[in-house]
PDB file of C-alpha atoms in Angstrom:
ATOM      1  CA  MET I   1      -3.686 -13.647 -10.448  1.00  0.00           C
ATOM      2  CA  ILE I   2      -6.485 -12.238  -8.323  1.00  0.00           C
ATOM      3  CA  TYR I   3      -8.833 -14.660  -6.568  1.00  0.00           C
ATOM      4  CA  LEU I   4     -12.190 -13.326  -5.369  1.00  0.00           C
ATOM      5  CA  THR I   5     -14.599 -15.295  -3.202  1.00  0.00           C
ATOM      6  CA  GLU I   6     -18.361 -14.862  -3.156  1.00  0.00           C
ATOM      7  CA  LYS I   7     -17.922 -12.740  -0.019  1.00  0.00           C
ATOM      8  CA  ASP I   8     -15.385 -10.501  -1.801  1.00  0.00           C
ATOM      9  CA  VAL I   9     -17.659 -10.031  -4.806  1.00  0.00           C
ATOM     10  CA  LYS I  10     -20.658  -9.159  -2.614  1.00  0.00           C
ATOM     11  CA  SER I  11     -18.614  -6.463  -0.889  1.00  0.00           C
ATOM     12  CA  LEU I  12     -17.272  -5.011  -4.162  1.00  0.00           C
ATOM     13  CA  VAL I  13     -20.129  -5.095  -6.701  1.00  0.00           C
ATOM     14  CA  THR I  14     -23.463  -3.330  -6.267  1.00  0.00           C
ATOM     15  CA  MET I  15     -26.617  -3.688  -8.313  1.00  0.00           C
ATOM     16  CA  ASP I  16     -25.987  -0.177  -9.670  1.00  0.00           C
ATOM     17  CA  ASP I  17     -22.524  -1.353 -10.816  1.00  0.00           C
ATOM     18  CA  SER I  18     -24.082  -4.363 -12.535  1.00  0.00           C
ATOM     19  CA  ILE I  19     -26.735  -2.313 -14.318  1.00  0.00           C
ATOM     20  CA  ALA I  20     -24.129   0.205 -15.518  1.00  0.00           C
ATOM     21  CA  ALA I  21     -21.785  -2.551 -16.727  1.00  0.00           C
ATOM     22  CA  LEU I  22     -24.585  -4.309 -18.572  1.00  0.00           C
ATOM     23  CA  GLU I  23     -25.725  -1.051 -20.157  1.00  0.00           C
ATOM     24  CA  GLY I  24     -22.168  -0.515 -21.426  1.00  0.00           C
ATOM     25  CA  ALA I  25     -21.939  -4.074 -22.719  1.00  0.00           C
ATOM     26  CA  PHE I  26     -25.320  -3.946 -24.464  1.00  0.00           C
ATOM     27  CA  GLY I  27     -24.303  -0.594 -25.960  1.00  0.00           C
ATOM     28  CA  GLN I  28     -21.404  -2.368 -27.680  1.00  0.00           C
ATOM     29  CA  TRP I  29     -23.549  -5.243 -28.970  1.00  0.00           C
ATOM     30  CA  SER I  30     -23.433  -4.030 -32.583  1.00  0.00           C
ATOM     31  CA  ASP I  31     -19.620  -3.639 -32.533  1.00  0.00           C
ATOM     32  CA  PRO I  32     -18.288  -6.231 -35.016  1.00  0.00           C
ATOM     33  CA  SER I  33     -15.223  -6.835 -32.806  1.00  0.00           C
ATOM     34  CA  ARG I  34     -17.344  -8.090 -29.920  1.00  0.00           C
ATOM     35  CA  ALA I  35     -17.346 -11.794 -29.227  1.00  0.00           C
ATOM     36  CA  ASN I  36     -20.025 -13.612 -27.305  1.00  0.00           C
ATOM     37  CA  LEU I  37     -20.179 -17.396 -27.221  1.00  0.00           C
ATOM     38  CA  PRO I  38     -23.694 -18.590 -26.431  1.00  0.00           C
ATOM     39  CA  ARG I  39     -24.060 -21.019 -23.562  1.00  0.00           C
ATOM     40  CA  ARG I  40     -22.768 -24.498 -24.355  1.00  0.00           C
ATOM     41  CA  ARG I  41     -23.969 -27.424 -22.274  1.00  0.00           C
ATOM     42  CA  LEU I  42     -22.112 -30.622 -21.485  1.00  0.00           C
ATOM     43  CA  ASP I  43     -24.399 -33.353 -20.168  1.00  0.00           C
ATOM     44  CA  LEU I  44     -22.938 -35.230 -17.229  1.00  0.00           C
ATOM     45  CA  PRO I  45     -24.431 -38.076 -15.196  1.00  0.00           C
ATOM     46  CA  LYS I  46     -27.358 -36.481 -13.300  1.00  0.00           C
ATOM     47  CA  LYS I  47     -25.834 -33.002 -13.836  1.00  0.00           C
ATOM     48  CA  TYR I  48     -24.740 -30.658 -16.558  1.00  0.00           C
ATOM     49  CA  PHE I  49     -21.847 -28.255 -17.074  1.00  0.00           C
ATOM     50  CA  ASN I  50     -22.387 -24.932 -18.848  1.00  0.00           C
ATOM     51  CA  VAL I  51     -19.748 -22.648 -20.374  1.00  0.00           C
ATOM     52  CA  MET I  52     -20.193 -19.114 -21.702  1.00  0.00           C
ATOM     53  CA  ALA I  53     -17.444 -16.835 -23.000  1.00  0.00           C
ATOM     54  CA  ALA I  54     -17.104 -13.237 -24.192  1.00  0.00           C
ATOM     55  CA  ALA I  55     -14.548 -10.605 -25.130  1.00  0.00           C
ATOM     56  CA  ILE I  56     -14.734  -6.861 -24.508  1.00  0.00           C
ATOM     57  CA  PRO I  57     -14.407  -4.872 -27.758  1.00  0.00           C
ATOM     58  CA  GLY I  58     -11.248  -2.754 -27.859  1.00  0.00           C
ATOM     59  CA  SER I  59      -9.877  -4.460 -24.770  1.00  0.00           C
ATOM     60  CA  ASP I  60      -7.334  -7.162 -24.181  1.00  0.00           C
ATOM     61  CA  ILE I  61      -9.638  -8.814 -21.640  1.00  0.00           C
ATOM     62  CA  PHE I  62     -11.754 -11.863 -22.339  1.00  0.00           C
ATOM     63  CA  GLY I  63     -13.193 -14.522 -20.127  1.00  0.00           C
ATOM     64  CA  TYR I  64     -15.443 -17.454 -19.583  1.00  0.00           C
ATOM     65  CA  ARG I  65     -17.835 -18.646 -16.939  1.00  0.00           C
ATOM     66  CA  GLY I  66     -18.338 -22.278 -16.087  1.00  0.00           C
ATOM     67  CA  TYR I  67     -20.989 -23.672 -13.798  1.00  0.00           C
ATOM     68  CA  THR I  68     -22.769 -26.911 -13.041  1.00  0.00           C
ATOM     69  CA  SER I  69     -26.288 -27.763 -12.007  1.00  0.00           C
ATOM     70  CA  ALA I  70     -24.740 -28.144  -8.550  1.00  0.00           C
ATOM     71  CA  ILE I  71     -24.736 -24.452  -7.638  1.00  0.00           C
ATOM     72  CA  ARG I  72     -21.525 -24.748  -5.611  1.00  0.00           C
ATOM     73  CA  PHE I  73     -19.440 -24.708  -8.789  1.00  0.00           C
ATOM     74  CA  ASN I  74     -19.773 -21.329 -10.486  1.00  0.00           C
ATOM     75  CA  LEU I  75     -16.529 -19.669 -11.590  1.00  0.00           C
ATOM     76  CA  LEU I  76     -15.539 -16.784 -13.840  1.00  0.00           C
ATOM     77  CA  VAL I  77     -12.050 -16.716 -15.375  1.00  0.00           C
ATOM     78  CA  LEU I  78     -10.703 -13.446 -16.804  1.00  0.00           C
ATOM     79  CA  LEU I  79      -7.654 -13.531 -19.093  1.00  0.00           C
ATOM     80  CA  SER I  80      -5.361 -11.012 -20.781  1.00  0.00           C
ATOM     81  CA  LEU I  81      -4.607 -11.347 -24.484  1.00  0.00           C
ATOM     82  CA  LYS I  82      -1.595  -9.026 -24.278  1.00  0.00           C
ATOM     83  CA  ARG I  83       0.012 -10.681 -21.290  1.00  0.00           C
ATOM     84  CA  GLU I  84      -1.249 -14.129 -22.284  1.00  0.00           C
ATOM     85  CA  GLU I  85      -2.072 -14.979 -18.699  1.00  0.00           C
ATOM     86  CA  PRO I  86      -5.018 -15.262 -16.344  1.00  0.00           C
ATOM     87  CA  ILE I  87      -6.011 -12.067 -14.554  1.00  0.00           C
ATOM     88  CA  ALA I  88      -8.627 -13.315 -12.112  1.00  0.00           C
ATOM     89  CA  LEU I  89     -10.550 -16.311 -10.862  1.00  0.00           C
ATOM     90  CA  ILE I  90     -13.869 -15.215  -9.402  1.00  0.00           C
ATOM     91  CA  GLU I  91     -16.528 -17.213  -7.561  1.00  0.00           C
ATOM     92  CA  CYS I  92     -19.607 -15.889  -9.303  1.00  0.00           C
ATOM     93  CA  GLY I  93     -22.866 -17.409  -8.108  1.00  0.00           C
ATOM     94  CA  TRP I  94     -23.985 -14.123  -6.533  1.00  0.00           C
ATOM     95  CA  LEU I  95     -22.496 -12.100  -9.407  1.00  0.00           C
ATOM     96  CA  SER I  96     -24.402 -14.181 -11.947  1.00  0.00           C
ATOM     97  CA  ARG I  97     -27.709 -13.710 -10.135  1.00  0.00           C
ATOM     98  CA  THR I  98     -26.997  -9.976  -9.861  1.00  0.00           C
ATOM     99  CA  ARG I  99     -26.205  -9.751 -13.586  1.00  0.00           C
ATOM    100  CA  THR I 100     -29.397 -11.595 -14.446  1.00  0.00           C
ATOM    101  CA  GLY I 101     -31.376  -9.212 -12.260  1.00  0.00           C
ATOM    102  CA  ALA I 102     -29.551  -6.239 -13.780  1.00  0.00           C
ATOM    103  CA  ALA I 103     -30.980  -7.136 -17.192  1.00  0.00           C
ATOM    104  CA  SER I 104     -34.483  -6.676 -15.762  1.00  0.00           C
ATOM    105  CA  GLY I 105     -33.422  -3.439 -14.098  1.00  0.00           C
ATOM    106  CA  LEU I 106     -32.007  -2.138 -17.363  1.00  0.00           C
ATOM    107  CA  ALA I 107     -35.132  -3.161 -19.291  1.00  0.00           C
ATOM    108  CA  THR I 108     -37.271  -1.393 -16.678  1.00  0.00           C
ATOM    109  CA  LYS I 109     -35.117   1.736 -16.947  1.00  0.00           C
ATOM    110  CA  TYR I 110     -35.825   2.043 -20.670  1.00  0.00           C
ATOM    111  CA  LEU I 111     -39.188   0.349 -21.137  1.00  0.00           C
ATOM    112  CA  ALA I 112     -41.287   1.081 -18.047  1.00  0.00           C
ATOM    113  CA  ARG I 113     -43.018   4.384 -17.483  1.00  0.00           C
ATOM    114  CA  GLU I 114     -40.957   6.724 -15.315  1.00  0.00           C
ATOM    115  CA  ASP I 115     -43.744   6.910 -12.732  1.00  0.00           C
ATOM    116  CA  ALA I 116     -44.136   3.106 -12.501  1.00  0.00           C
ATOM    117  CA  ASN I 117     -43.966   2.156  -8.820  1.00  0.00           C
ATOM    118  CA  ILE I 118     -45.582  -1.273  -8.549  1.00  0.00           C
ATOM    119  CA  MET I 119     -43.882  -4.517  -9.466  1.00  0.00           C
ATOM    120  CA  GLY I 120     -45.394  -7.964  -9.692  1.00  0.00           C
ATOM    121  CA  ILE I 121     -43.288 -11.106  -9.579  1.00  0.00           C
ATOM    122  CA  ILE I 122     -44.469 -14.661 -10.003  1.00  0.00           C
ATOM    123  CA  GLY I 123     -42.390 -17.381  -8.418  1.00  0.00           C
ATOM    124  CA  THR I 124     -39.825 -17.478  -5.667  1.00  0.00           C
ATOM    125  CA  GLY I 125     -36.880 -19.045  -7.451  1.00  0.00           C
ATOM    126  CA  ARG I 126     -33.254 -18.281  -6.698  1.00  0.00           C
ATOM    127  CA  ILE I 127     -33.173 -15.077  -8.706  1.00  0.00           C
ATOM    128  CA  SER I 128     -36.573 -13.568  -7.836  1.00  0.00           C
ATOM    129  CA  ALA I 129     -35.113 -11.370  -5.077  1.00  0.00           C
ATOM    130  CA  ASP I 130     -32.407 -10.176  -7.485  1.00  0.00           C
ATOM    131  CA  GLN I 131     -35.086  -9.185 -10.008  1.00  0.00           C
ATOM    132  CA  VAL I 132     -36.819  -7.064  -7.370  1.00  0.00           C
ATOM    133  CA  ARG I 133     -33.496  -5.589  -6.214  1.00  0.00           C
ATOM    134  CA  ALA I 134     -32.642  -4.574  -9.800  1.00  0.00           C
ATOM    135  CA  VAL I 135     -36.008  -2.969 -10.561  1.00  0.00           C
ATOM    136  CA  ALA I 136     -35.875  -1.135  -7.214  1.00  0.00           C
ATOM    137  CA  ALA I 137     -32.494   0.260  -8.273  1.00  0.00           C
ATOM    138  CA  VAL I 138     -34.088   2.096 -11.218  1.00  0.00           C
ATOM    139  CA  ARG I 139     -37.613   2.827  -9.926  1.00  0.00           C
ATOM    140  CA  GLN I 140     -39.013   3.852  -6.547  1.00  0.00           C
ATOM    141  CA  LEU I 141     -41.252   0.897  -5.671  1.00  0.00           C
ATOM    142  CA  ASP I 142     -44.220   1.137  -3.352  1.00  0.00           C
TER     143      ASP I 142
END
C-alpha cells in the first residue's frame, strides 16, 4: 500500500491536475454506475468526525475520506475492488483544500466571461487562498 504525506501530495498534485480531475468526475455525474455518499457527520465531545465516500464509474477504485474538526486528522483511503485490498493512504488536508478551490476554478472556466480578469473574495478563511489559486489557473487575473 502506498502512503503519501501532505508534503508528498503537495509535490505531486497541481491545481491544474485538480481542476482536470474534477472536470472528469463532474462529467461522469449522470453515469448511473457512479456512487457518491454525501458527507456523514458523527458528533463527538467538542468535535465531529466526517466521512465521505465515492466510486469511479467503470473502475475498480473506490475510496473514502475521513476528517475531524481538528484539522490534523484528514485522511483519504483508496481501495481496489478487484484485488480487495487498500491501494493508498493519503494525508489530504492540502488536497481537500485544493479540490474545493478547483470547483471554483472549474465554475469560473465555464461560467465567467473569457476576458474576466478581476476577482473579489470576502473572508480570509483556510481555503480563501486556494479559491484565488484555482481561479488564477483558468483566468489571467490583474
